[in-house]
Short mmCIF file of C-alpha atoms in Angstrom, two decimals:
data_model
loop_
_atom_site.label_atom_id
_atom_site.label_comp_id
_atom_site.label_asym_id
_atom_site.label_seq_id
_atom_site.Cartn_x
_atom_site.Cartn_y
_atom_site.Cartn_z
CA ILE A 1 49.48 71.33 53.94
CA ASN A 2 46.12 73.06 53.75
CA ILE A 3 45.89 76.17 51.55
CA ASN A 4 42.28 77.01 52.36
CA THR A 5 43.14 79.90 54.63
CA PRO A 6 46.16 81.75 53.22
CA PRO A 7 48.36 84.01 55.34
CA ALA A 8 48.85 87.69 54.58
CA GLU A 9 52.36 86.90 53.30
CA VAL A 10 54.63 83.90 53.05
CA PRO A 11 57.84 84.24 55.07
CA ALA A 12 61.14 83.43 53.38
CA LYS A 13 61.57 80.33 55.55
CA THR A 14 58.54 78.55 56.89
CA ASP A 15 58.00 75.58 59.16
CA VAL A 16 56.83 72.48 57.27
CA THR A 17 53.58 72.40 59.23
CA GLN A 18 52.78 76.03 58.32
CA LYS A 19 53.32 76.06 54.55
CA THR A 20 50.24 77.80 53.28
CA PRO A 21 50.50 79.66 49.97
CA PRO A 22 48.73 82.98 49.64
CA LEU A 23 45.43 83.47 47.89
CA VAL A 24 46.04 84.65 44.35
CA ASN A 25 43.51 85.77 41.82
CA ILE A 26 43.90 84.14 38.43
CA PRO A 27 42.08 86.05 35.69
CA GLU A 28 39.83 83.99 33.48
CA ILE A 29 41.12 83.22 30.01
CA ASN A 30 38.74 82.82 27.12
CA LYS A 31 41.36 82.09 24.46
CA LEU A 32 43.78 79.19 24.33
CA PRO A 33 47.01 78.80 22.35
CA ALA A 34 46.72 77.26 18.87
CA ASN A 35 46.34 73.46 19.05
CA TRP A 36 44.92 73.57 22.60
CA ILE A 37 41.43 72.52 23.62
CA TRP A 38 39.30 72.87 26.76
CA TYR A 39 38.94 70.06 29.28
CA ASN A 40 35.71 70.24 31.27
CA ASP A 41 36.42 68.61 34.64
CA GLN A 42 32.86 67.89 35.76
CA GLU A 43 33.90 66.40 39.11
CA ALA A 44 35.93 69.53 40.02
CA ASN A 45 33.40 71.83 38.31
CA VAL A 46 36.12 73.71 36.39
CA SER A 47 37.53 73.96 32.90
CA TYR A 48 41.12 74.40 31.75
CA GLY A 49 43.02 74.12 28.52
CA TYR A 50 45.57 71.55 27.42
CA PRO A 51 47.46 70.69 24.20
CA LYS A 52 45.24 68.48 22.11
CA ASP A 53 47.98 65.89 21.50
CA PHE A 54 48.08 65.04 25.23
CA THR A 55 46.05 61.95 26.13
CA VAL A 56 43.50 62.40 28.94
CA GLN A 57 42.81 59.71 31.53
CA ALA A 58 40.27 60.56 34.23
CA LYS A 59 40.43 59.29 37.82
CA GLN A 60 44.03 58.09 37.90
CA LYS A 61 46.14 57.60 41.03
CA VAL A 62 49.10 59.96 41.23
CA PRO A 63 52.36 57.92 41.46
CA VAL A 64 53.23 56.74 44.97
CA GLY A 65 55.57 59.07 46.78
CA ILE A 66 54.36 62.16 44.98
CA MET A 67 50.78 62.62 46.13
CA ASP A 68 49.82 59.46 47.98
CA ASP A 69 46.11 58.65 47.93
CA VAL A 70 45.24 61.43 45.47
CA THR A 71 43.05 60.70 42.45
CA ALA A 72 43.55 63.10 39.56
CA THR A 73 42.99 63.62 35.88
CA ARG A 74 46.13 62.46 34.09
CA PHE A 75 47.43 64.12 30.91
CA ASP A 76 49.98 61.80 29.26
CA ILE A 77 52.89 63.60 27.64
CA PRO A 78 52.93 62.88 23.88
CA ASP A 79 55.75 61.21 21.91
CA ARG A 80 57.00 64.56 20.56
CA PHE A 81 58.51 65.20 24.03
CA ILE A 82 59.74 61.61 24.60
CA THR A 83 61.10 60.14 21.35
CA GLY A 84 64.91 60.43 21.21
CA THR A 85 65.14 61.94 24.71
CA ASN A 86 65.81 60.64 28.18
CA LEU A 87 62.21 61.32 29.35
CA GLY A 88 60.25 58.27 30.55
CA THR A 89 56.87 57.33 29.14
CA ASP A 90 55.38 57.40 32.65
CA SER A 91 55.84 61.19 32.78
CA ALA A 92 52.57 63.13 32.92
CA ILE A 93 50.69 66.14 34.22
CA PHE A 94 48.19 65.31 36.96
CA VAL A 95 45.40 67.75 37.84
CA TYR A 96 43.25 67.66 40.96
CA LYS A 97 41.07 69.99 42.98
CA ASN A 98 41.95 70.10 46.65
CA CYS A 99 43.40 72.62 49.07
CA VAL A 100 45.63 69.99 50.66
CA ILE A 101 49.16 69.52 49.28
CA ARG A 102 50.56 66.06 50.05
CA GLY A 103 53.95 64.60 49.25
CA MET A 104 55.65 67.96 48.86
CA GLU A 105 56.18 68.79 52.55
CA GLN A 106 59.95 69.17 52.19
CA SER A 107 59.59 71.71 49.36
CA ASN A 108 59.64 75.40 50.21
CA PRO A 109 56.75 77.03 48.34
CA LYS A 110 57.61 80.00 46.19
CA LEU A 111 55.44 82.54 44.45
CA VAL A 112 55.84 82.55 40.67
CA THR A 113 54.43 85.11 38.24
CA ARG A 114 53.94 84.09 34.62
CA ASP A 115 52.12 86.14 32.03
CA GLY A 116 50.85 88.40 34.79
CA LYS A 117 49.29 85.50 36.75
CA LYS A 118 50.47 84.36 40.16
CA PHE A 119 51.01 80.76 41.22
CA THR A 120 52.50 78.92 44.18
CA GLU A 121 55.12 76.38 43.12
CA TYR A 122 56.48 73.39 45.01
CA THR A 123 59.37 71.31 43.62
CA LYS A 124 60.71 67.89 44.58
CA PHE A 125 63.69 65.96 43.21
CA ASP A 126 64.42 62.28 43.86
CA GLY A 127 66.76 59.81 42.24
CA ALA A 128 67.75 56.16 42.30
CA ALA A 129 69.97 53.91 40.15
CA GLY A 130 70.40 56.45 37.35
CA ASN A 131 66.76 57.52 37.38
CA GLN A 132 65.62 61.06 38.20
CA TYR A 133 62.14 61.94 39.41
CA ASN A 134 61.39 65.65 39.16
CA THR A 135 58.02 66.90 40.36
CA THR A 136 56.71 70.43 40.11
CA LEU A 137 53.37 71.18 41.72
CA ILE A 138 51.70 74.40 40.55
CA SER A 139 48.88 75.52 42.82
CA VAL A 140 46.29 78.10 41.88
CA ARG A 141 43.34 79.36 43.83
CA ASN A 142 40.63 81.85 43.14
CA ASP A 143 37.25 82.68 44.60
CA THR A 144 35.35 80.97 41.75
CA THR A 145 37.17 77.67 41.28
CA GLY A 146 38.82 77.15 44.68
CA CYS A 147 42.13 75.27 44.83
CA MET A 148 43.52 73.54 41.72
CA ASN A 149 46.83 71.71 41.59
CA PHE A 150 48.78 70.87 38.46
CA VAL A 151 51.51 68.28 39.09
CA LEU A 152 54.19 67.98 36.40
CA TYR A 153 55.82 64.59 37.00
CA MET A 154 58.99 64.01 34.94
CA HIS A 155 60.81 60.68 35.16
CA SER A 156 64.09 60.70 33.24
CA VAL A 157 67.07 58.39 32.90
CA ASN A 158 70.71 59.40 33.21
CA ALA A 159 72.32 59.54 29.74
CA ALA A 160 75.08 57.17 30.96
CA ASN A 161 72.47 54.41 31.22
CA PHE A 162 71.97 54.26 27.43
CA ALA A 163 73.95 51.98 25.14
CA PRO A 164 77.18 53.39 23.65
CA GLY A 165 76.45 55.14 20.38
CA GLU A 166 72.76 55.59 21.16
CA VAL A 167 71.85 59.22 20.53
CA VAL A 168 69.70 60.54 23.34
CA THR A 169 69.05 64.22 24.06
CA GLN A 170 67.98 65.93 27.26
CA PHE A 171 64.17 66.28 27.33
CA ASP A 172 62.56 69.74 27.08
CA ARG A 173 61.96 70.50 30.76
CA ALA A 174 61.23 74.18 30.11
CA GLY A 175 58.70 73.36 27.40
CA LEU A 176 56.83 70.98 29.68
CA ALA A 177 56.84 73.55 32.49
CA ASP A 178 55.41 76.13 30.09
CA ILE A 179 52.57 73.74 29.24
CA ALA A 180 51.83 72.98 32.92
CA TYR A 181 51.78 76.69 33.74
CA GLY A 182 49.61 77.37 30.68
CA MET A 183 47.11 74.77 31.89
CA ALA A 184 47.07 76.22 35.38
CA GLY A 185 46.70 79.75 34.06
CA SER A 186 43.67 78.81 31.97
CA VAL A 187 41.53 77.56 34.89
CA LYS A 188 38.01 78.94 34.81
#
């Protein structure tokens, strides 16, 4: 899916080959939430904020089946989201600059507005043997930075897979989504 040339509007139902999100203008942000820092992505020639307890790994392959053959900056989700929950340690936020969306072809894009900013969101859910793989791709584009994609990859395990008596809570999906949207909204 190429989002370089957006249509005037996105129809409610679109053909897989014609999924092109609209151009949205994301205002620049000069302030970040407390405990966030700026990441200067020199290869993409952009900056965006992220929580400082996330670990950054540059030039990582996005997991197979999500965005095949895409190299991205990986932000590992810290233990505060994983310990005592069903969230896997391989969960992360991947960020890459490209107007082509791969691996999300079966997802109907939807426009999302958060804090007055507009994004195009794609979602994908897969599962196997008690594992769940939830992927949310948040795409932003503006005239200055071009196309930026923030991929929230969440691998979780069904609670029934844990030993009897083991206390495991559902991970904070909404909190992770808020962080991914905050990162996308801070692009400058």
